[in-house]
Amino acid sequence: MRKLILATTALALGTGLASAQDRTVRMGTEGAYAPYNFVNDAGEIDGFERELGDELCKRAELTCEWVKNDWDSIIPNLVSGNYDTIMAGMTITDERDEVIDFTQDYQPPTPSPYVALSEDVDLENGVVAAQTGTLQAGYVAETGATLVEFATFDETIAALRNGEADAVLADHDYLAPVVEESGGELVFVGEPVPLGRGIGMGVRESDTDLRETFDSAISAMKEDGSLNELLKKWFGEDSPTY
């Protein structure tokens, strides 16, 4: 059965390449969201999504180039044609799915935690910082808390430290190393909030062949266990896997 599944995946991958193989695919990312994506000391895009994206392109026999774009305009610039995909720690949601298409998820859903300077913070009525245009910002806006939004996640942490916010709500895999490196200054508080349907690659709604090509490559990596290996490498042995 396993051989049959792999053979079927390989066939689907090959079929989807007919219209995509001869083009250069531009991979849009933020470059400011470690460990998903960041700019390393050599000035290059690095991180989990860079390694995963390069492997997906290799399996799909595509020539891929990475393009850095700010988060708040990352979907409009995909739609406008400035690049062909989004790999930027983007959670799959119904709202986003109305504007662009998504591949299947390449990271399972993980709840978003709050971080604060002390455990007695008032999450219900206090001031909570989140990055603009994120699920976390949308969630806070629907609670009794006061939402303050910032262009980057780093700015939300700075706002917490300088007293502009009482807490930050963000993805666990972004916050975990920040909390660990704070030496006890920052702590997780409250209950994590389940949001979204996992993280996937965004493409234009018209790029059906490209979406199917990457879908097949992601399926192949799930089947052979290599995607789980990357998840553990970048997010730890306890990271949710497939």
XYZ file of N, CA and C in Angstrom:
726
model
N 0.828 -1.203 0.000
C 0.000 0.000 0.000
C 0.864 1.256 0.000
N 1.951 1.252 0.782
C 2.825 2.418 0.849
C 3.438 2.699 -0.522
N 3.882 1.634 -1.246
C 4.468 1.824 -2.567
C 3.437 2.392 -3.534
N 2.188 1.932 -3.404
C 1.128 2.409 -4.283
C 0.871 3.887 -4.047
N 0.849 4.305 -2.780
C 0.616 5.710 -2.452
C 1.732 6.577 -3.006
N 2.978 6.141 -2.839
C 4.105 6.907 -3.324
C 4.100 6.994 -4.847
N 3.736 5.901 -5.497
C 3.690 5.897 -6.953
C 2.629 6.853 -7.462
N 1.483 6.877 -6.790
C 0.409 7.778 -7.177
C 0.823 9.234 -6.990
N 1.514 9.520 -5.887
C 1.989 10.877 -5.624
C 2.985 11.311 -6.684
N 3.905 10.396 -7.055
C 4.901 10.717 -8.064
C 4.252 11.002 -9.412
N 3.215 10.228 -9.760
C 2.510 10.439 -11.012
C 1.830 11.799 -11.029
N 1.177 12.144 -9.913
C 0.493 13.438 -9.825
C 1.484 14.585 -9.921
N 2.658 14.417 -9.317
C 3.682 15.445 -9.358
C 4.153 15.656 -10.782
N 4.396 14.565 -11.488
C 4.861 14.674 -12.860
C 3.834 15.316 -13.763
N 2.572 14.993 -13.583
C 1.511 15.547 -14.416
C 1.375 17.048 -14.225
N 1.519 17.509 -12.999
C 1.329 18.926 -12.709
C 2.443 19.816 -13.216
N 3.559 19.225 -13.667
C 4.703 20.016 -14.072
C 4.599 20.545 -15.493
N 3.651 20.042 -16.262
C 3.614 20.356 -17.680
C 3.655 21.853 -17.944
N 2.871 22.634 -17.190
C 2.820 24.067 -17.443
C 3.702 24.869 -16.504
N 4.245 24.234 -15.467
C 5.011 24.976 -14.461
C 6.508 24.777 -14.587
N 6.939 23.687 -15.217
C 8.333 23.298 -15.154
C 9.269 24.297 -15.823
N 8.819 24.951 -16.904
C 9.702 25.816 -17.663
C 9.768 27.247 -17.119
N 9.055 27.539 -16.035
C 9.035 28.896 -15.498
C 9.884 29.010 -14.253
N 10.368 30.210 -13.984
C 11.038 30.491 -12.726
C 9.979 30.913 -11.719
N 9.926 30.237 -10.578
C 8.924 30.504 -9.552
C 9.540 31.397 -8.486
N 8.901 32.519 -8.244
C 9.381 33.475 -7.244
C 8.664 33.207 -5.925
N 9.441 32.920 -4.900
C 8.916 32.512 -3.595
C 8.920 33.711 -2.648
N 7.747 34.248 -2.351
C 7.646 35.415 -1.485
C 7.654 35.040 -0.011
N 8.442 35.771 0.785
C 8.501 35.531 2.232
C 8.794 36.841 2.942
N 8.583 36.847 4.254
C 8.780 38.076 5.020
C 10.239 38.290 5.398
N 10.941 37.206 5.752
C 12.330 37.337 6.169
C 12.506 37.939 7.546
N 11.444 37.913 8.364
C 11.521 38.532 9.691
C 10.690 37.753 10.695
N 10.677 36.429 10.553
C 9.782 35.612 11.376
C 10.453 34.290 11.715
N 11.588 34.386 12.410
C 12.330 33.190 12.804
C 11.492 32.330 13.745
N 11.614 30.983 13.660
C 12.501 30.225 12.771
C 11.895 29.893 11.405
N 10.698 30.411 11.113
C 10.087 30.114 9.814
C 10.909 30.715 8.681
N 11.217 31.989 8.783
C 11.995 32.676 7.763
C 12.699 33.868 8.385
N 13.934 34.111 8.002
C 14.701 35.243 8.514
C 15.877 35.496 7.574
N 16.535 36.627 7.760
C 17.716 36.959 6.973
C 18.947 36.630 7.811
N 19.819 35.752 7.306
C 20.992 35.332 8.069
C 22.131 36.339 7.939
N 23.274 36.040 8.556
C 24.403 36.960 8.580
C 24.980 37.228 7.197
N 24.710 36.319 6.275
C 25.182 36.503 4.896
C 24.202 37.317 4.057
N 23.097 37.774 4.695
C 22.119 38.562 3.984
C 21.175 37.744 3.128
N 21.089 36.434 3.404
C 20.252 35.535 2.621
C 19.028 35.089 3.418
N 17.932 34.799 2.710
C 16.758 34.225 3.351
C 17.121 32.847 3.897
N 16.739 32.587 5.145
C 17.089 31.330 5.818
C 15.877 30.881 6.626
N 15.986 29.693 7.234
C 14.944 29.212 8.116
C 14.245 27.968 7.610
N 13.251 27.545 8.377
C 12.482 26.349 8.050
C 11.874 26.426 6.658
N 11.240 27.556 6.345
C 10.555 27.650 5.056
C 11.524 27.763 3.890
N 12.696 28.342 4.106
C 13.697 28.369 3.032
C 14.157 26.950 2.728
N 14.459 26.182 3.767
C 14.919 24.809 3.541
C 13.814 23.952 2.931
N 12.595 24.099 3.453
C 11.473 23.336 2.913
C 11.173 23.759 1.480
N 11.116 25.055 1.237
C 10.799 25.543 -0.097
C 11.811 25.100 -1.130
N 13.086 25.130 -0.781
C 14.126 24.681 -1.716
C 13.960 23.204 -2.037
N 13.602 22.407 -1.019
C 13.417 20.975 -1.248
C 12.182 20.719 -2.112
N 11.118 21.451 -1.880
C 9.917 21.302 -2.700
C 10.218 21.661 -4.156
N 10.953 22.735 -4.363
C 11.314 23.139 -5.721
C 12.201 22.091 -6.388
N 13.111 21.509 -5.637
C 13.983 20.462 -6.174
C 13.171 19.252 -6.610
N 12.246 18.835 -5.767
C 11.420 17.671 -6.100
C 10.508 17.954 -7.298
N 10.062 19.190 -7.413
C 9.188 19.564 -8.516
C 9.973 19.952 -9.779
N 11.295 19.932 -9.677
C 12.169 20.299 -10.800
C 11.865 21.708 -11.296
N 11.695 22.614 -10.341
C 11.420 24.011 -10.646
C 12.622 24.873 -10.285
N 12.833 25.934 -11.021
C 13.816 26.950 -10.670
C 13.125 27.976 -9.790
N 13.592 28.144 -8.563
C 12.921 29.024 -7.612
C 13.845 30.133 -7.129
N 13.302 31.326 -7.012
C 14.011 32.480 -6.471
C 13.224 33.029 -5.285
N 13.944 33.522 -4.270
C 13.279 34.024 -3.069
C 13.190 35.544 -3.107
N 12.016 36.049 -2.743
C 11.732 37.477 -2.749
C 11.271 37.892 -1.354
N 11.890 38.930 -0.792
C 11.535 39.417 0.540
C 10.480 40.515 0.416
N 9.435 40.420 1.240
C 8.340 41.394 1.199
C 7.775 41.589 2.601
N 7.431 42.831 2.941
C 6.836 43.106 4.255
C 5.509 42.366 4.403
N 5.205 41.975 5.629
C 4.016 41.173 5.910
C 2.722 41.874 5.508
N 2.607 43.166 5.808
C 1.312 43.831 5.622
C 0.888 43.967 4.158
N 1.832 43.763 3.224
C 1.472 43.822 1.803
C 1.765 42.512 1.079
N 1.958 41.434 1.843
C 2.427 40.195 1.223
C 1.356 39.539 0.354
N 0.082 39.609 0.753
C -0.974 39.043 -0.090
C -1.265 39.936 -1.302
N -1.432 41.257 -1.132
C -1.652 42.097 -2.314
C -0.555 41.974 -3.366
N 0.698 41.850 -2.943
C 1.785 41.759 -3.906
C 1.854 40.387 -4.578
N 1.330 39.347 -3.932
C 1.180 38.065 -4.617
C 0.125 38.198 -5.712
N -1.017 38.758 -5.353
C -2.107 38.921 -6.314
C -1.671 39.796 -7.488
N -0.829 40.803 -7.214
C -0.364 41.717 -8.259
C 0.698 41.103 -9.164
N 1.244 39.951 -8.768
C 2.220 39.275 -9.613
C 3.665 39.573 -9.292
N 3.950 40.176 -8.139
C 5.334 40.464 -7.773
C 6.113 39.208 -7.425
N 5.417 38.150 -7.096
C 5.995 36.820 -6.888
C 4.871 35.823 -7.058
N 5.205 34.523 -6.970
C 4.252 33.469 -7.347
C 3.727 32.656 -6.177
N 4.411 32.681 -5.055
C 3.965 31.950 -3.871
C 4.204 32.794 -2.636
N 3.540 32.419 -1.554
C 3.860 32.954 -0.232
C 4.251 31.781 0.660
N 5.460 31.850 1.204
C 5.883 30.935 2.270
C 6.376 31.815 3.413
N 5.476 32.133 4.327
C 5.797 33.137 5.341
C 5.092 32.852 6.663
N 5.046 31.584 7.049
C 4.371 31.247 8.298
C 2.909 31.630 8.265
N 2.283 31.546 7.080
C 0.911 32.017 6.923
C -0.099 30.912 7.232
N -0.935 31.149 8.228
C -1.970 30.202 8.599
C -3.097 30.216 7.564
N -3.595 29.046 7.236
C -4.699 28.910 6.290
C -6.001 29.283 7.000
N -6.719 30.257 6.437
C -8.001 30.666 7.009
C -9.028 30.825 5.891
N -10.298 30.773 6.248
C -11.365 30.969 5.267
C -11.293 32.360 4.649
N -10.982 33.362 5.451
C -10.927 34.738 4.954
C -9.829 34.894 3.906
N -8.642 34.384 4.185
C -7.543 34.478 3.221
C -7.827 33.625 1.988
N -8.526 32.513 2.212
C -8.823 31.598 1.114
C -9.800 32.202 0.114
N -10.459 33.284 0.484
C -11.340 33.970 -0.449
C -10.562 34.848 -1.435
N -9.313 35.162 -1.081
C -8.495 36.065 -1.898
C -7.436 35.306 -2.691
N -6.823 34.299 -2.052
C -5.800 33.479 -2.691
C -6.121 32.012 -2.445
N -5.380 31.123 -3.104
C -5.496 29.689 -2.851
C -4.344 29.234 -1.966
N -4.530 28.102 -1.298
C -3.492 27.517 -0.468
C -3.230 26.075 -0.891
N -1.983 25.678 -0.742
C -1.674 24.260 -0.794
C -2.211 23.611 0.483
N -2.063 22.309 0.584
C -2.295 21.659 1.865
C -1.298 22.203 2.885
N -1.579 22.028 4.154
C -0.688 22.544 5.187
C 0.626 21.778 5.207
N 1.714 22.507 5.514
C 3.020 21.870 5.711
C 3.488 21.975 7.162
N 2.650 22.547 8.010
C 2.828 22.471 9.459
C 1.453 22.366 10.095
N 1.248 21.396 10.992
C -0.069 21.237 11.624
C -0.433 22.452 12.462
N -1.739 22.643 12.738
C -2.156 23.765 13.581
C -1.539 23.674 14.973
N -1.101 24.822 15.498
C -0.601 24.909 16.868
C -1.249 26.111 17.548
N -1.726 25.975 18.792
C -2.368 27.087 19.487
C -1.413 28.265 19.693
N -1.962 29.478 19.735
C -1.176 30.700 19.953
C -1.217 31.072 21.430
N -0.063 31.260 22.075
C -0.044 31.635 23.487
C 0.112 33.143 23.699
N -0.193 33.557 24.902
C 0.092 34.918 25.353
C 1.435 34.933 26.065
N 2.136 36.058 25.933
C 3.377 36.281 26.682
C 3.258 37.625 27.388
N 3.757 37.696 28.631
C 3.706 38.943 29.395
C 4.951 39.040 30.275
N 5.032 40.140 31.018
C 6.158 40.334 31.936
C 5.884 39.738 33.302
N 4.608 39.431 33.599
C 4.254 38.816 34.876
C 3.013 37.968 34.682
N 2.793 37.030 35.573
C 1.681 36.090 35.426
C 0.344 36.685 35.820
N 0.325 37.829 36.509
C -0.936 38.389 36.986
C -1.532 39.414 36.020
N -1.117 39.396 34.758
C -1.624 40.345 33.772
C -3.110 40.085 33.492
N -3.859 41.141 33.209
C -5.285 41.039 32.903
C -5.460 40.901 31.392
N -5.640 39.677 30.932
C -5.774 39.427 29.498
C -7.151 39.810 28.969
N -8.138 39.836 29.820
C -9.508 40.129 29.382
C -9.747 41.619 29.157
N -9.120 42.462 29.974
C -9.386 43.903 29.897
C -8.137 44.743 29.650
N -6.978 44.085 29.538
C -5.739 44.816 29.355
C -5.470 45.170 27.904
N -4.233 45.600 27.646
C -3.783 45.973 26.306
C -2.936 44.830 25.750
N -3.350 44.289 24.616
C -2.657 43.136 24.026
C -2.125 43.526 22.651
N -0.835 43.266 22.430
C -0.193 43.588 21.157
C -0.195 42.372 20.241
N -0.355 42.642 18.944
C -0.281 41.593 17.929
C 0.179 42.223 16.621
N 0.698 41.390 15.731
C 1.127 41.908 14.441
C -0.085 42.192 13.558
N -0.016 43.290 12.829
C -1.096 43.689 11.927
C -1.381 42.603 10.894
N -2.661 42.350 10.651
C -3.045 41.424 9.600
C -2.914 39.962 9.952
N -2.779 39.648 11.237
C -2.639 38.258 11.664
C -3.930 37.750 12.295
N -4.013 36.416 12.417
C -5.149 35.821 13.118
C -5.208 36.285 14.559
N -4.040 36.446 15.156
C -3.986 36.866 16.556
C -4.595 38.254 16.740
N -4.299 39.167 15.808
C -4.871 40.511 15.893
C -6.391 40.455 15.757
N -6.870 39.629 14.837
C -8.304 39.485 14.656
C -8.983 38.921 15.885
N -8.318 37.968 16.542
C -8.890 37.358 17.741
C -8.973 38.380 18.875
N -7.880 39.111 19.107
C -7.868 40.088 20.202
C -8.937 41.147 19.983
N -9.136 41.546 18.730
C -10.127 42.588 18.419
C -11.540 42.172 18.798
N -11.783 40.859 18.879
C -13.121 40.370 19.214
C -13.290 40.082 20.701
N -12.240 40.302 21.478
C -12.327 40.104 22.928
C -12.531 41.453 23.610
N -12.548 41.444 24.940
C -12.695 42.690 25.690
C -11.405 43.458 25.848
N -10.285 42.879 25.408
C -8.991 43.538 25.536
C -8.850 44.659 24.507
N -7.932 45.572 24.766
C -7.604 46.636 23.818
C -6.477 46.159 22.918
N -6.715 46.155 21.622
C -5.716 45.689 20.663
C -4.810 46.837 20.228
N -3.491 46.597 20.267
C -2.528 47.502 19.635
C -1.767 46.684 18.596
N -1.689 47.203 17.372
C -1.092 46.462 16.266
C 0.238 47.085 15.835
N 1.141 46.204 15.401
C 2.448 46.651 14.926
C 2.802 45.914 13.638
N 3.675 46.514 12.847
C 4.007 45.964 11.533
C 4.771 44.652 11.627
N 5.576 44.474 12.684
C 6.370 43.255 12.835
C 6.175 42.666 14.223
N 6.507 41.384 14.359
C 6.425 40.732 15.663
C 7.449 41.306 16.626
N 8.623 41.659 16.132
C 9.642 42.240 17.011
C 9.120 43.506 17.680
N 8.319 44.277 16.959
C 7.762 45.506 17.534
C 6.739 45.209 18.626
N 6.038 44.078 18.514
C 5.089 43.731 19.577
C 5.833 43.416 20.872
N 6.960 42.723 20.750
C 7.762 42.407 21.943
C 8.351 43.681 22.537
N 8.809 44.591 21.679
C 9.338 45.868 22.169
C 8.256 46.653 22.899
N 7.026 46.615 22.371
C 5.918 47.324 23.021
C 5.618 46.737 24.395
N 5.723 45.425 24.525
C 5.515 44.774 25.820
C 6.585 45.226 26.808
N 7.812 45.259 26.363
C 8.925 45.598 27.257
C 8.902 47.066 27.671
N 8.429 47.957 26.799
C 8.446 49.381 27.163
C 7.137 49.860 27.779
N 6.209 48.931 28.031
C 4.989 49.278 28.748
C 3.823 49.708 27.886
N 3.960 49.665 26.556
C 2.836 50.027 25.689
C 1.773 48.935 25.659
N 2.152 47.718 26.023
C 1.211 46.599 26.020
C 1.400 45.771 27.275
N 0.320 45.112 27.705
C 0.382 44.239 28.873
C 0.761 42.811 28.490
N 0.495 42.442 27.228
C 0.776 41.084 26.770
C 0.903 41.089 25.251
N 1.433 39.996 24.735
C 1.539 39.777 23.290
C 0.884 38.438 22.972
N 0.112 38.401 21.896
C -0.437 37.134 21.401
C 0.188 36.867 20.038
N 0.815 35.669 19.907
C 1.514 35.340 18.663
C 1.648 33.828 18.542
N 2.212 33.377 17.426
C 2.443 31.947 17.221
C 3.432 31.408 18.240
N 3.183 30.205 18.705
C 4.042 29.587 19.709
C 5.475 29.451 19.233
N 5.660 29.029 17.988
C 7.015 28.750 17.516
C 7.830 30.017 17.311
N 7.188 31.157 17.229
C 7.919 32.418 17.234
C 8.241 32.840 18.663
N 7.268 32.695 19.573
C 7.436 33.195 20.932
C 8.347 32.325 21.798
N 8.350 31.008 21.559
C 9.097 30.098 22.436
C 10.565 30.478 22.575
N 11.310 30.686 21.475
C 12.725 31.068 21.655
C 12.898 32.446 22.269
N 11.939 33.355 22.019
C 12.021 34.695 22.598
C 11.891 34.614 24.115
N 10.948 33.795 24.582
C 10.768 33.609 26.027
C 11.993 32.941 26.637
N 12.495 31.923 25.965
C 13.666 31.197 26.497
C 14.883 32.098 26.601
N 15.089 32.931 25.596
C 16.268 33.800 25.583
C 16.121 35.012 26.499
N 14.921 35.242 27.028
C 14.701 36.417 27.878
C 15.233 36.229 29.290
N 15.609 34.993 29.634
C 16.156 34.739 30.963
C 15.157 34.931 32.085
N 13.884 34.675 31.832
C 12.863 34.800 32.863
C 12.126 36.122 32.832
N 12.556 37.057 31.992
C 11.870 38.350 31.903
C 10.459 38.181 31.339
N 10.320 37.314 30.335
C 9.035 37.066 29.698
C 8.508 35.705 30.111
N 7.183 35.609 30.299
C 6.576 34.340 30.708
C 5.303 34.106 29.903
N 4.993 32.836 29.672
C 3.713 32.479 29.060
C 2.615 32.639 30.108
N 1.480 33.188 29.694
C 0.371 33.401 30.619
C -0.937 32.972 29.952
N -1.936 32.682 30.784
C -3.254 32.342 30.266
C -3.270 31.033 29.504
N -4.342 30.837 28.756
C -4.516 29.614 27.973
C -4.231 29.885 26.497
N -3.487 29.000 25.831
C -3.243 29.171 24.392
C -4.564 29.166 23.609
N -4.569 29.901 22.516
C -5.773 30.067 21.702
C -5.629 29.286 20.390
N -6.518 28.312 20.117
C -6.443 27.579 18.847
C -6.956 28.446 17.699
N -6.137 28.619 16.668
C -6.493 29.469 15.534
C -6.059 28.812 14.220
N -6.906 28.891 13.201
C -6.507 28.499 11.858
C -6.451 27.005 11.597
N -6.009 26.673 10.353
C -5.999 25.293 9.873
C -4.604 24.844 9.467
N -3.608 25.275 10.203
C -2.246 24.921 9.848
C -1.652 25.943 8.894
N -0.362 25.789 8.603
C 0.360 26.736 7.754
C 0.557 26.129 6.371
N 0.248 26.912 5.342
C 0.379 26.437 3.973
C 1.016 27.471 3.072
N 1.242 27.078 1.829
C 1.811 27.967 0.824
C 0.681 28.644 0.063
N 0.737 29.964 -0.044
C -0.270 30.698 -0.780
C 0.116 30.865 -2.240
N -0.858 30.753 -3.132
C -0.653 30.995 -4.558
C -1.858 31.773 -5.090
N -1.705 32.361 -6.260
C -2.849 33.038 -6.881
C -3.918 32.018 -7.256
N -5.171 32.449 -7.235
C -6.276 31.545 -7.546
C -6.193 31.023 -8.979
N -5.530 31.757 -9.849
C -5.407 31.333 -11.248
C -4.293 30.307 -11.461
N -3.428 30.114 -10.463
C -2.267 29.221 -10.610
C -2.577 27.811 -10.110
N -3.589 27.204 -10.687
C -4.008 25.871 -10.243
C -2.908 24.835 -10.441
N -2.243 24.863 -11.601
C -1.187 23.883 -11.880
C -0.052 23.996 -10.882
N 0.327 25.236 -10.548
C 1.417 25.436 -9.600
C 1.028 24.938 -8.215
N -0.203 25.236 -7.806
C -0.676 24.735 -6.500
C -0.659 23.211 -6.462
N -1.146 22.582 -7.504
C -1.177 21.116 -7.548
C 0.227 20.529 -7.553
N 1.160 21.204 -8.232
C 2.541 20.733 -8.263
C 3.148 20.749 -6.867
N 2.987 21.866 -6.153
C 3.529 21.943 -4.800
C 2.767 21.027 -3.837
N 1.458 20.889 -4.042
C 0.685 19.949 -3.223
C 1.269 18.542 -3.321
N 1.598 18.126 -4.535
C 2.142 16.786 -4.741
C 3.503 16.633 -4.067
N 4.324 17.676 -4.140
C 5.635 17.622 -3.499
C 5.511 17.564 -1.977
N 4.562 18.338 -1.416
C 4.329 18.287 0.035
C 3.839 16.907 0.448
N 2.924 16.336 -0.342
C 2.429 14.985 -0.041
C 3.569 13.976 -0.021
N 4.471 14.089 -0.988
C 5.600 13.159 -1.057
C 6.488 13.284 0.175
N 6.705 14.507 0.652
C 7.537 14.699 1.841
C 6.840 14.200 3.101
N 5.528 14.288 3.138
C 4.790 13.714 4.269
C 4.904 12.186 4.245
N 4.782 11.611 3.063
C 4.813 10.151 2.935
C 6.168 9.562 3.303
N 7.251 10.221 2.894
C 8.576 9.634 3.163
C 9.184 10.080 4.489
N 8.463 10.920 5.239
C 8.921 11.320 6.570
C 9.869 12.502 6.590
N 10.262 13.009 5.422
C 11.251 14.090 5.400
C 10.676 15.407 5.921
N 9.372 15.632 5.759
C 8.778 16.855 6.307
C 8.794 16.813 7.828
N 8.493 15.667 8.413
C 8.566 15.536 9.872
C 9.975 15.804 10.384
N 10.979 15.353 9.629
C 12.367 15.595 10.035
C 12.683 17.088 10.072
N 12.195 17.821 9.069
C 12.430 19.266 9.053
C 11.689 19.960 10.189
N 10.457 19.542 10.471
C 9.706 20.139 11.573
C 10.435 19.946 12.899
N 10.971 18.763 13.123
C 11.703 18.497 14.367
C 13.017 19.269 14.409
N 13.668 19.396 13.269
C 14.941 20.129 13.209
C 14.753 21.588 13.611
N 13.691 22.225 13.097
C 13.525 23.651 13.305
C 12.677 24.003 14.525
N 11.787 23.081 14.956
C 10.871 23.423 16.046
C 11.003 22.492 17.252
N 11.920 21.541 17.187
C 12.161 20.667 18.343
C 11.477 19.320 18.228
N 11.943 18.374 18.995
C 11.455 17.009 18.954
C 9.977 16.892 19.351
N 9.484 17.843 20.125
C 8.079 17.796 20.563
C 7.135 18.514 19.600
N 7.670 18.986 18.482
C 6.828 19.693 17.519
C 5.747 18.761 16.953
N 4.526 19.254 16.761
C 3.492 18.443 16.090
C 3.967 18.047 14.695
N 3.739 16.779 14.333
C 4.168 16.257 13.034
C 3.026 15.524 12.368
N 3.313 14.978 11.177
C 2.300 14.255 10.416
C 2.492 12.744 10.550
